[in-house]
Coordinates of C-alpha atoms and ligand atoms in Angstrom, one line a residue:
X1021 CA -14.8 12.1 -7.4
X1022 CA -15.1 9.0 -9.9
X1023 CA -13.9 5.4 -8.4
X1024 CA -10.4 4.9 -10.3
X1025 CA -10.6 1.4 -9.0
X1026 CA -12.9 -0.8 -7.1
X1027 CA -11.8 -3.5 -5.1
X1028 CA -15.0 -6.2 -4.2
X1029 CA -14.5 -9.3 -2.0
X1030 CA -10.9 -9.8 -2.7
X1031 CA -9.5 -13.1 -1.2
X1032 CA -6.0 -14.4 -1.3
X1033 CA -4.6 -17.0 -0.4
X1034 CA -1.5 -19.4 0.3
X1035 CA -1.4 -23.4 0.5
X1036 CA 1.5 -24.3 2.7
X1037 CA 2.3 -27.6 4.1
X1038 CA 0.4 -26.3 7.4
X1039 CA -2.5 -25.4 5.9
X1040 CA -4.5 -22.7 4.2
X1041 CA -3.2 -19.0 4.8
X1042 CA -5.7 -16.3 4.4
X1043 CA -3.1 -13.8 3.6
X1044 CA -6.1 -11.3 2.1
X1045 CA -10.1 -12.5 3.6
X1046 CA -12.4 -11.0 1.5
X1047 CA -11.4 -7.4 1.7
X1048 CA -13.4 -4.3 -0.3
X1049 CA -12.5 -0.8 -0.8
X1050 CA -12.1 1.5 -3.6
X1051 CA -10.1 4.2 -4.5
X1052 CA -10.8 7.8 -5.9
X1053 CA -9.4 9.4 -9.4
X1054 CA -6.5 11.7 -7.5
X1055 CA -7.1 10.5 -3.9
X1056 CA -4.3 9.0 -2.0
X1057 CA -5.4 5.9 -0.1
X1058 CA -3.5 4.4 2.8
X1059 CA -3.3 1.1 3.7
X1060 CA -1.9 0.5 7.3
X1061 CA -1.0 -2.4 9.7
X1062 CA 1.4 -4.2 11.4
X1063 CA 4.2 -6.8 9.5
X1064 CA 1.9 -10.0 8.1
X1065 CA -1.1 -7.6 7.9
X1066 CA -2.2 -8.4 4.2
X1067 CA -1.5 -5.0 2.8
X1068 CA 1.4 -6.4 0.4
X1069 CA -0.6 -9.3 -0.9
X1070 CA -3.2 -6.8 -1.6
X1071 CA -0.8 -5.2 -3.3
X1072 CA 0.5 -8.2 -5.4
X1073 CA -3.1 -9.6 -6.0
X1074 CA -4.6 -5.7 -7.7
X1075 CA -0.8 -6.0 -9.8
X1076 CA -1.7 -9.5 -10.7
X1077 CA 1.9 -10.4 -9.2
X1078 CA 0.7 -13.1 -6.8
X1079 CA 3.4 -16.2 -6.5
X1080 CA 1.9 -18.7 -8.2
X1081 CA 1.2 -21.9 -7.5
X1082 CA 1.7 -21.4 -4.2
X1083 CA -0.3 -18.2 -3.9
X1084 CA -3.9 -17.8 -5.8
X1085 CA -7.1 -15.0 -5.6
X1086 CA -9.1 -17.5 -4.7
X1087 CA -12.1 -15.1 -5.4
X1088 CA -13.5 -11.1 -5.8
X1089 CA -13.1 -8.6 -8.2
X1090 CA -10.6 -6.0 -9.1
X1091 CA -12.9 -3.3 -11.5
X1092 CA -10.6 -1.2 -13.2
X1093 CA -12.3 1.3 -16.0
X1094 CA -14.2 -1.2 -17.7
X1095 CA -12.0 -4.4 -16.9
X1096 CA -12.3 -6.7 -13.9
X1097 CA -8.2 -7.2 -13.4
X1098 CA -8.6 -10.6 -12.4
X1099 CA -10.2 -11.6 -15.6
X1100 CA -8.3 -10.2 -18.0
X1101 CA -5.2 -11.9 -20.2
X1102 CA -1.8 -12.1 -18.8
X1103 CA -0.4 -10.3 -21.9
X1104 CA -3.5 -7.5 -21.4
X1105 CA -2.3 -6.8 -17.3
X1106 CA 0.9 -6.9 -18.5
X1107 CA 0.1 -3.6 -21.0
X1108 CA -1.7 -2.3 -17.8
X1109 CA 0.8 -2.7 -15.3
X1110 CA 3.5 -0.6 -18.3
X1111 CA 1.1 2.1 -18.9
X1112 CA -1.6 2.9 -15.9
X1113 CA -0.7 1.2 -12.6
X1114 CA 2.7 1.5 -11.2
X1115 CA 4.6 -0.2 -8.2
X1116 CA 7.1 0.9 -6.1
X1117 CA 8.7 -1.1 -3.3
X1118 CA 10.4 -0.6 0.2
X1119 CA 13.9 -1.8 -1.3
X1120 CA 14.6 0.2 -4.8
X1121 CA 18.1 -1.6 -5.1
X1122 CA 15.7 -5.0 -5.8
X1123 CA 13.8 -3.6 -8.9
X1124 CA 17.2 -1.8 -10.3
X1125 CA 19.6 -3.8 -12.4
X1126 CA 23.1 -3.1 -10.7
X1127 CA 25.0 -3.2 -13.8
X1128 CA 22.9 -1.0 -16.1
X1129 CA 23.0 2.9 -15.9
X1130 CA 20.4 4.8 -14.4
X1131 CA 19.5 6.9 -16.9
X1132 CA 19.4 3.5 -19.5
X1133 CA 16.7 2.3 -16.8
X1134 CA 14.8 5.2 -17.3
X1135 CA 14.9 5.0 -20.7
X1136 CA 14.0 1.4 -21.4
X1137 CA 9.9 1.4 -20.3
X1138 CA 9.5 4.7 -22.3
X1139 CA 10.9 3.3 -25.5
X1140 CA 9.6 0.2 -24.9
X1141 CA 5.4 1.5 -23.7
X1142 CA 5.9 5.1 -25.0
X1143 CA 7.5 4.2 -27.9
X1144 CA 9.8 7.2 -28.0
X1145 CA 13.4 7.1 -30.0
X1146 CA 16.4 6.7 -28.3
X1147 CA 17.2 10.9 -27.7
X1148 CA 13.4 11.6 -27.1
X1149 CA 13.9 8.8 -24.1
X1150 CA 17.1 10.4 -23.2
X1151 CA 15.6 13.9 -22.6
X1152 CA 12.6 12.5 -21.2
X1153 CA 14.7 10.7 -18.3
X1154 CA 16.6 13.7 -17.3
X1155 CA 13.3 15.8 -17.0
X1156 CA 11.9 12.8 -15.1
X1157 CA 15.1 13.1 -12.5
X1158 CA 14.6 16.8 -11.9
X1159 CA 11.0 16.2 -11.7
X1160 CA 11.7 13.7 -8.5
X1161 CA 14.0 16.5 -6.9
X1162 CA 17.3 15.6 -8.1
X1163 CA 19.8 17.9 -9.8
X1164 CA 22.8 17.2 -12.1
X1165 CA 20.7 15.0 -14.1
X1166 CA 23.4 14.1 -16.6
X1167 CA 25.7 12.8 -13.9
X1168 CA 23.2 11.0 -12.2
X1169 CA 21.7 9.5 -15.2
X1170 CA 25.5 8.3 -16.2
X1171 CA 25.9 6.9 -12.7
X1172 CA 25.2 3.1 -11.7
X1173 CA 22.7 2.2 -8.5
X1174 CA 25.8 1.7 -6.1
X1175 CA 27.0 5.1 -6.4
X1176 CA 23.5 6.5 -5.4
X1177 CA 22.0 7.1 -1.9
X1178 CA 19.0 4.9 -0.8
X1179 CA 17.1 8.1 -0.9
X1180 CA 18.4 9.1 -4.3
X1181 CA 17.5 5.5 -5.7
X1182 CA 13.5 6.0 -4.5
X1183 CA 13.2 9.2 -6.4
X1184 CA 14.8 7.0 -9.4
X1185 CA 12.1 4.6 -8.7
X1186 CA 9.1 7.0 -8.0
X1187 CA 10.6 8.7 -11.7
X1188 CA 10.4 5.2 -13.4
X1189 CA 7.0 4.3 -12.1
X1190 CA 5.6 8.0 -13.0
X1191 CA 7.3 7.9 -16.4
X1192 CA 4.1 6.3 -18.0
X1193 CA 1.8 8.4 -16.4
X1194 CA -0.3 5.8 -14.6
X1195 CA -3.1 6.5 -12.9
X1196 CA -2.8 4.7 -10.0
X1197 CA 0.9 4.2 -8.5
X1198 CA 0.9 1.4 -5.5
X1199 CA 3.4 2.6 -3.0
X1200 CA 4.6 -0.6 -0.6
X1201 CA 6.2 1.0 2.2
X1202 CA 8.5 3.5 -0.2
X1203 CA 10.3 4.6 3.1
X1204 CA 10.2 2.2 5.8
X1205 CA 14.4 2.1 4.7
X1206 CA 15.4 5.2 4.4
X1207 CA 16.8 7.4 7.4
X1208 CA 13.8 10.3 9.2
X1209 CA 14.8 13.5 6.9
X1210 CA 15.4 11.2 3.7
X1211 CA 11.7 9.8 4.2
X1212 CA 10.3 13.6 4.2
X1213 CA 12.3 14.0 0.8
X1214 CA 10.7 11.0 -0.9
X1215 CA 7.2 11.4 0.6
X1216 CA 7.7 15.0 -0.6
X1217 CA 8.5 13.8 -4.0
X1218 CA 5.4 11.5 -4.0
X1219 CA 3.3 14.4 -3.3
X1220 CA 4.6 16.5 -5.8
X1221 CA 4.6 13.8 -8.7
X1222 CA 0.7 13.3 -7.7
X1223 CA -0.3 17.0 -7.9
X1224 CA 1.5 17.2 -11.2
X1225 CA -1.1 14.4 -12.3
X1226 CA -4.0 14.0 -10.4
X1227 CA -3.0 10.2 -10.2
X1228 CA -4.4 8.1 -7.2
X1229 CA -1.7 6.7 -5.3
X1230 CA -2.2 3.4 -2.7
X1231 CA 0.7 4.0 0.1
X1232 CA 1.2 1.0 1.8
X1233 CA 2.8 1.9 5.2
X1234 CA 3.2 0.7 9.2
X1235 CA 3.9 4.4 9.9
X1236 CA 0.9 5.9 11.7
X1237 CA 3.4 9.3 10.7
X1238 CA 3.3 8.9 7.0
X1239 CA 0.0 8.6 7.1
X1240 CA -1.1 11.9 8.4
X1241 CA 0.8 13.6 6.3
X1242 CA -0.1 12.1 2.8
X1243 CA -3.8 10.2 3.4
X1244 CA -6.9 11.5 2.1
X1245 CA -8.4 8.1 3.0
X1246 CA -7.2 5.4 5.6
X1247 CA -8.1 1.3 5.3
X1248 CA -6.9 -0.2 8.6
X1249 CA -6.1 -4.2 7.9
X1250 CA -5.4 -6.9 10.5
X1251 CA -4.9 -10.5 9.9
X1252 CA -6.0 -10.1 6.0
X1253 CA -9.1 -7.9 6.9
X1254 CA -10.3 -4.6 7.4
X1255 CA -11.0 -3.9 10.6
X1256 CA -11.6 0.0 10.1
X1257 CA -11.6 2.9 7.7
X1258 CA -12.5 6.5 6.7
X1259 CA -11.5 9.7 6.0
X1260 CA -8.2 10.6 7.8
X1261 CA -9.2 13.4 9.9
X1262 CA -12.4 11.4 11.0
X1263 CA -10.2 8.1 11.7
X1264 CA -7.3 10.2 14.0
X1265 CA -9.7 12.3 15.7
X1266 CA -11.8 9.6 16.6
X1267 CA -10.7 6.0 15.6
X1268 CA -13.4 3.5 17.0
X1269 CA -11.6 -0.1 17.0
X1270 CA -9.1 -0.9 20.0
X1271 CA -6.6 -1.9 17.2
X1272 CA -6.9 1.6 15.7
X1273 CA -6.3 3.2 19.1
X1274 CA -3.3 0.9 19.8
X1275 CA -1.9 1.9 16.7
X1276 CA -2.2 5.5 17.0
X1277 CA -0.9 5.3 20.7
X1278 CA 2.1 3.3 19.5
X1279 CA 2.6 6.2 17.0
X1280 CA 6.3 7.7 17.8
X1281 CA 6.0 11.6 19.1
X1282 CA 9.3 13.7 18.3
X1283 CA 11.3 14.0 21.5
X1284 CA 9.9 11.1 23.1
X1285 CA 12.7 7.8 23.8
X1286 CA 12.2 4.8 22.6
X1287 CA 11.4 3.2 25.4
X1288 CA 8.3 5.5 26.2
X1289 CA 6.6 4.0 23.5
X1290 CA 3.6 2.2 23.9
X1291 CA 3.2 -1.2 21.8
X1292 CA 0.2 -3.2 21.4
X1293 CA 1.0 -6.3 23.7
X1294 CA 1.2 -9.5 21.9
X1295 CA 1.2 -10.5 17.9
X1296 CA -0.8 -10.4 15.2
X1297 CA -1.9 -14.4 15.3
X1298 CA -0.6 -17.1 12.6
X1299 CA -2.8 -17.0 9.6
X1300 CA -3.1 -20.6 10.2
X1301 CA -4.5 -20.1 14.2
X1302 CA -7.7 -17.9 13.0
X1303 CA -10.9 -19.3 14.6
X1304 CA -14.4 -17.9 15.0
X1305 CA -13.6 -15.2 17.0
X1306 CA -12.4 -11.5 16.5
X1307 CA -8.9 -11.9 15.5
X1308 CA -7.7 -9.0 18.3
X1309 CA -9.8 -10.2 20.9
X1310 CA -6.7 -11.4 22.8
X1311 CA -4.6 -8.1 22.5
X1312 CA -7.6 -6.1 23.0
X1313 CA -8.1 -3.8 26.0
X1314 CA -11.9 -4.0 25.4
X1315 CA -12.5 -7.4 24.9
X1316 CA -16.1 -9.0 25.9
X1317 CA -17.7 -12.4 25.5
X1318 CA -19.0 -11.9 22.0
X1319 CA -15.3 -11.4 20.8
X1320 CA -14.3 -14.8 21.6
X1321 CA -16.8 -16.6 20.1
X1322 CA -17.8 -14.5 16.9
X1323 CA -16.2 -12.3 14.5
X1324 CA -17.9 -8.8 13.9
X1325 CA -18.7 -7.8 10.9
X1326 CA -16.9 -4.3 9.3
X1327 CA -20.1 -2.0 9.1
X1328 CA -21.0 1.9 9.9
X1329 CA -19.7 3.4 13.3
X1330 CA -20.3 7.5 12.2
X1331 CA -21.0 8.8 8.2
X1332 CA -18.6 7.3 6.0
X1333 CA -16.7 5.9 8.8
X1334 CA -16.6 1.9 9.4
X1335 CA -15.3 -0.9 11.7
X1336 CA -15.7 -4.6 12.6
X1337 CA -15.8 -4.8 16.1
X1338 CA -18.5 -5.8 18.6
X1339 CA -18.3 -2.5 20.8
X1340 CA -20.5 -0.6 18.2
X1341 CA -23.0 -3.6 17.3
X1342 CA -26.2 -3.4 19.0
X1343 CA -26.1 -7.6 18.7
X1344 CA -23.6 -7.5 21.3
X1345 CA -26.0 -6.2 23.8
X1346 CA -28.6 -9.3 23.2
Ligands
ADP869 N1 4.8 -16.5 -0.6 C1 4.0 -16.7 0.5 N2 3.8 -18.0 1.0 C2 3.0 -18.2 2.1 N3 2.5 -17.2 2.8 C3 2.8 -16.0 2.5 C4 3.5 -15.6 1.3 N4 3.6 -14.3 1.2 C5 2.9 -13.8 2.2 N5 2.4 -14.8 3.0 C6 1.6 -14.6 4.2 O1 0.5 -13.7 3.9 C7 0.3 -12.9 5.1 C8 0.3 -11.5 4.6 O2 1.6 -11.1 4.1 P1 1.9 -9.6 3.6 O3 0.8 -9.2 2.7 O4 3.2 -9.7 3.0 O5 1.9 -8.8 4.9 P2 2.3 -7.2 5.1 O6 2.6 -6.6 3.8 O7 1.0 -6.6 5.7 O8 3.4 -7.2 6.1 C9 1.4 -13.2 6.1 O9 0.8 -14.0 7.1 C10 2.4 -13.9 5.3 O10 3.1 -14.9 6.1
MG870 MG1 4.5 -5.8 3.2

């Protein structure tokens, strides 16, 4: 499969009043035409800067990629115009986000927000756009098209209003749609819906799609490939079935261990003790080393670097570097 996109040294970063916050440190991964890639993490992680920076969406001044390179086709994203990623960002990568009720105008219809990118990127007429949005809503699922499309966001479920956005983001046809945590608010059964409808929109395709979750769940069921990110880096990745049969870094394991099983209560559930640390409190060493369960002397004082563990499977962490040993 051809790299859709190719991600090289991406850094990101935030000037606060505190100090410098590596929100994204030098981070590199590509993604597949028609693969689903999975980004996943704990809350402060990176994975929506990530998002922002390949969207060219980061809050400036504040916010800046400070450095890397976003390949796209022939483009690097970060070097293009602002009118150019613009046209990009209309016709071949989409974004959908946790809360749809954010990106939907409350007091326009939903069909009329269906219709506005496609006459406005696809050029179509007014009654092309019109029959286009109601194929789009039964495309994501949804019947009574006409109603819905007449309806305003309020009168919709959360559920219902994801599909809307998942048929907006899919109604250019991109070929890469970047998924930030699309169900972390919506109820168990909803979540299946919309992940369902995700899936379905993708085949129909062959687009890639970057899914952004915290839910070790959501990712078995829709990763072909899985980047694991802590404190703005990758600390492990690889193929799915290689990374939950046999995940190498003690963050990775935590994870997967703190990974809800159906029948078991709440408090049952493992969590990895402590927090991920304050961007502004990163030193020398691995950034885990004082959650981890397998910490040793190296980990304090250096950081490892992410590199080959098993074929096609990496991770940064000290416990698979012959260095360690010396
Ligand atoms: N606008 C901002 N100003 C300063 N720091 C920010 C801003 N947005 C995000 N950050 C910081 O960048 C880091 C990564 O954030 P984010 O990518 O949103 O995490 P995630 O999506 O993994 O939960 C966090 O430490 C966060 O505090
Ligand atoms: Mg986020």
């Amino acid at each position: 499969m051809n790299s859709l996109i190719e991600i090289n040294n991406l850094s990101t970063y935030f000037e606060s009043g505190a100090g410098t916050v590596k929100a994204v440190d030098d981070i590199s991964f590509r993604i597949r035409e028609g693969e689903t890639v999975c980004i996943v993490g704990e809350s402060g992680c990176g994975k929506s800067i990530t998002a922002m920076s390949i969207m060219g969406l980061v809050d400036e001044p504040h916010g800046k990629v400070v450095g890397g390179q976003i390949r796209f086709g022939d483009k690097d994203l970060l070097k293009i115009s602002k009118e150019e990623m613009r046209r990009i960002r209309g016709n071949d990568i989409s974004i959908i986000f946790q809360e749809p009720m954010s990106s939907l105008n409350p007091v326009i219809t939903i069909g009329r927000q269906i219709m506005e990118p496609l006459m406005l990127h696809q050029k179509l007429n007014k009654k092309q756009a019109y029959a286009r949005a109601l194929e789009l809503i039964e495309l994501v699922g949804i019947s009574r098209a006409e109603q819905i499309a007449a309806s305003y966001p309020h009168q919709l479920s959360g559920g219902m209003l994801q599909r809307i956005m998942i048929a907006i983001a899919i109604s250019c046809g991109p070929k890469l749609l970047i998924a930030d945590e699309p169900t972390t608010a919506l109820d168990v059964t909803i979540q299946a819906q919309v992940l369902e409808t995700l899936r379905q929109s993708k085949e129909q395709s062959n687009m890639s799609i970057m899914l952004i979750t915290h839910d070790l769940g959501v990712v078995a069921e829709m990763a072909d490939y899985v980047i694991v990110m802590y404190a703005g880096k990758i600390v492990e990745e690889g193929d799915v079935e290689e990374l939950f049969e046999r995940p190498k870094h003690p963050y990775t394991r935590g994870l997967l261990k703190s990974k809800p099983i159906i029948g078991q209560r709440a408090e049952q559930l493992y969590s990895i003790p402590g927090q991920v640390p304050s961007p502004l409190e990163l030193t020398e060493s691995c950034y885990f080393h004082d959650r981890c369960e397998s910490c040793i002397p190296i980990c304090r004082i250096r950081q490892p670097k992410l590199s080959e563990v098993a074929a096609g499977h990496l991770a940064a962490c000290w416990l698979y570097e012959e260095e360690a040993e010396a």
